[in-house]
Coordinates of C-alpha atoms in Angstrom, one line a residue:
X1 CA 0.0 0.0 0.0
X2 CA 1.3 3.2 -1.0
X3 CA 0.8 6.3 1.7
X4 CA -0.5 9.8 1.0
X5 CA -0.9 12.8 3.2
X6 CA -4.0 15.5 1.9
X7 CA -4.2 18.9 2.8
X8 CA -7.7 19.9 2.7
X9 CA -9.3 23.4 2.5
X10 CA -13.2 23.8 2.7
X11 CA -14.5 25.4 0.1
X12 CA -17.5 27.9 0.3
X13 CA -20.2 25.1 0.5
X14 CA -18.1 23.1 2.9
X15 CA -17.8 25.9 5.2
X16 CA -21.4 26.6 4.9
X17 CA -22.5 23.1 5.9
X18 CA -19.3 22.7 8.3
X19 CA -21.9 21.0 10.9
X20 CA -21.9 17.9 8.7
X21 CA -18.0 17.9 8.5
X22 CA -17.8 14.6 10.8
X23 CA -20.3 13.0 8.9
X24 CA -18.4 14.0 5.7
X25 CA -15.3 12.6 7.0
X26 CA -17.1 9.0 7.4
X27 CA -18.4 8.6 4.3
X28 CA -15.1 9.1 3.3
X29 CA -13.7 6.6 5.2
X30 CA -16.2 4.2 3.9
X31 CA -15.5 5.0 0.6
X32 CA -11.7 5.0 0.4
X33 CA -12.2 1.3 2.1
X34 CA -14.7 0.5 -0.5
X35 CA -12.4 1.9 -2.9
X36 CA -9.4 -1.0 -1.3
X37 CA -8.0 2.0 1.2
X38 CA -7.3 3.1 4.2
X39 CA -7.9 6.4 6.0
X40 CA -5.3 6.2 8.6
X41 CA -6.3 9.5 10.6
X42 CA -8.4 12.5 9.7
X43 CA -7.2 15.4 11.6
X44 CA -9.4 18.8 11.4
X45 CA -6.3 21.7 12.0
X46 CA -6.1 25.4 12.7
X47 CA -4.0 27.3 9.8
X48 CA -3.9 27.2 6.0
X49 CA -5.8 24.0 6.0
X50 CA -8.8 23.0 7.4
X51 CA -8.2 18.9 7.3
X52 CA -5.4 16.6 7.3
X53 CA -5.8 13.5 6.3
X54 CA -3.0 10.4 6.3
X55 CA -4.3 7.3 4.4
X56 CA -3.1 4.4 2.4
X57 CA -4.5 3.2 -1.4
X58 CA -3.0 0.4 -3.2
X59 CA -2.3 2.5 -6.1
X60 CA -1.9 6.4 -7.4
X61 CA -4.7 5.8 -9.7
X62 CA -7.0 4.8 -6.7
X63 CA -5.5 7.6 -4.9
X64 CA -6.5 10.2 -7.6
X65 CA -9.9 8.7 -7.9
X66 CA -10.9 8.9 -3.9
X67 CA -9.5 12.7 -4.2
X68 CA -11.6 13.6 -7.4
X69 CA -14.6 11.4 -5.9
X70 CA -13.9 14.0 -2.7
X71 CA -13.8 16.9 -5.2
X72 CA -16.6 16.4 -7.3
X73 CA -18.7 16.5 -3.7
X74 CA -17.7 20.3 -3.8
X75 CA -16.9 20.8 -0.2
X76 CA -13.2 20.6 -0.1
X77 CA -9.7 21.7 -2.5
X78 CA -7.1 19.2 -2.1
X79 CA -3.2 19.1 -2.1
X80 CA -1.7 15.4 -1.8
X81 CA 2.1 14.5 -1.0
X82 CA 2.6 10.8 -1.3
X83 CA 4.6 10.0 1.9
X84 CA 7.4 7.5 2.5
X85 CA 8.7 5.7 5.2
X86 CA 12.2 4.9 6.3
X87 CA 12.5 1.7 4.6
X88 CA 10.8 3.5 1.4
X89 CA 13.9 6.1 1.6
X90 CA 16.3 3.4 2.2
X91 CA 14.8 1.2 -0.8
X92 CA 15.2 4.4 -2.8
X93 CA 18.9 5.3 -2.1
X94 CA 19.8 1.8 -2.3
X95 CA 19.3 2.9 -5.8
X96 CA 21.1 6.0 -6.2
X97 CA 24.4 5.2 -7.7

């Protein structure tokens, strides 16, 4: 499973209906597991972004879709870093000449 970290921002209808922002963030969880993922932790933050989320897909193109799917519902802009661990880095440099 590959990891990704999204940086979520609500957009004018997501701030409008920010009472239903829980419930938003379980459908999502239901649907990136529906989708073969895994929503590690959801995080609502203070700052530039609104949410943080941390989860895992099997795939980038299954990691696209769930953030498009998410798009599409018109409540949230998204940013997504794929994220490595350790043994990822190490995997990687074992590679650099």
């Amino acid at each position: 499973m590959l990891t990704y970290v999204s940086l979520y921002k609500w957009t004018e209808q997501g701030i409008k209906n920010v009472k239903e922002t829980t419930k938003r963030g379980a459908a999502a969880t239901s649907a990136a597991e529906r989708m073969g993922g895994r929503i590690i932790n959801l995080f609502w933050t203070q700052g530039k972004y609104d949410l943080v989320l941390i989860a895992e897909f099997p795939d980038e193109d299954t990691a696209m879709a769930f953030n498009i799917a998410l798009a599409m519902q018109g409540n949230v802009t998204t940013q997504t870093l794929r994220a490595f661990s350790a043994a990822d880095v190490d995997r990687v440099l074992s590679k650099v000449p």
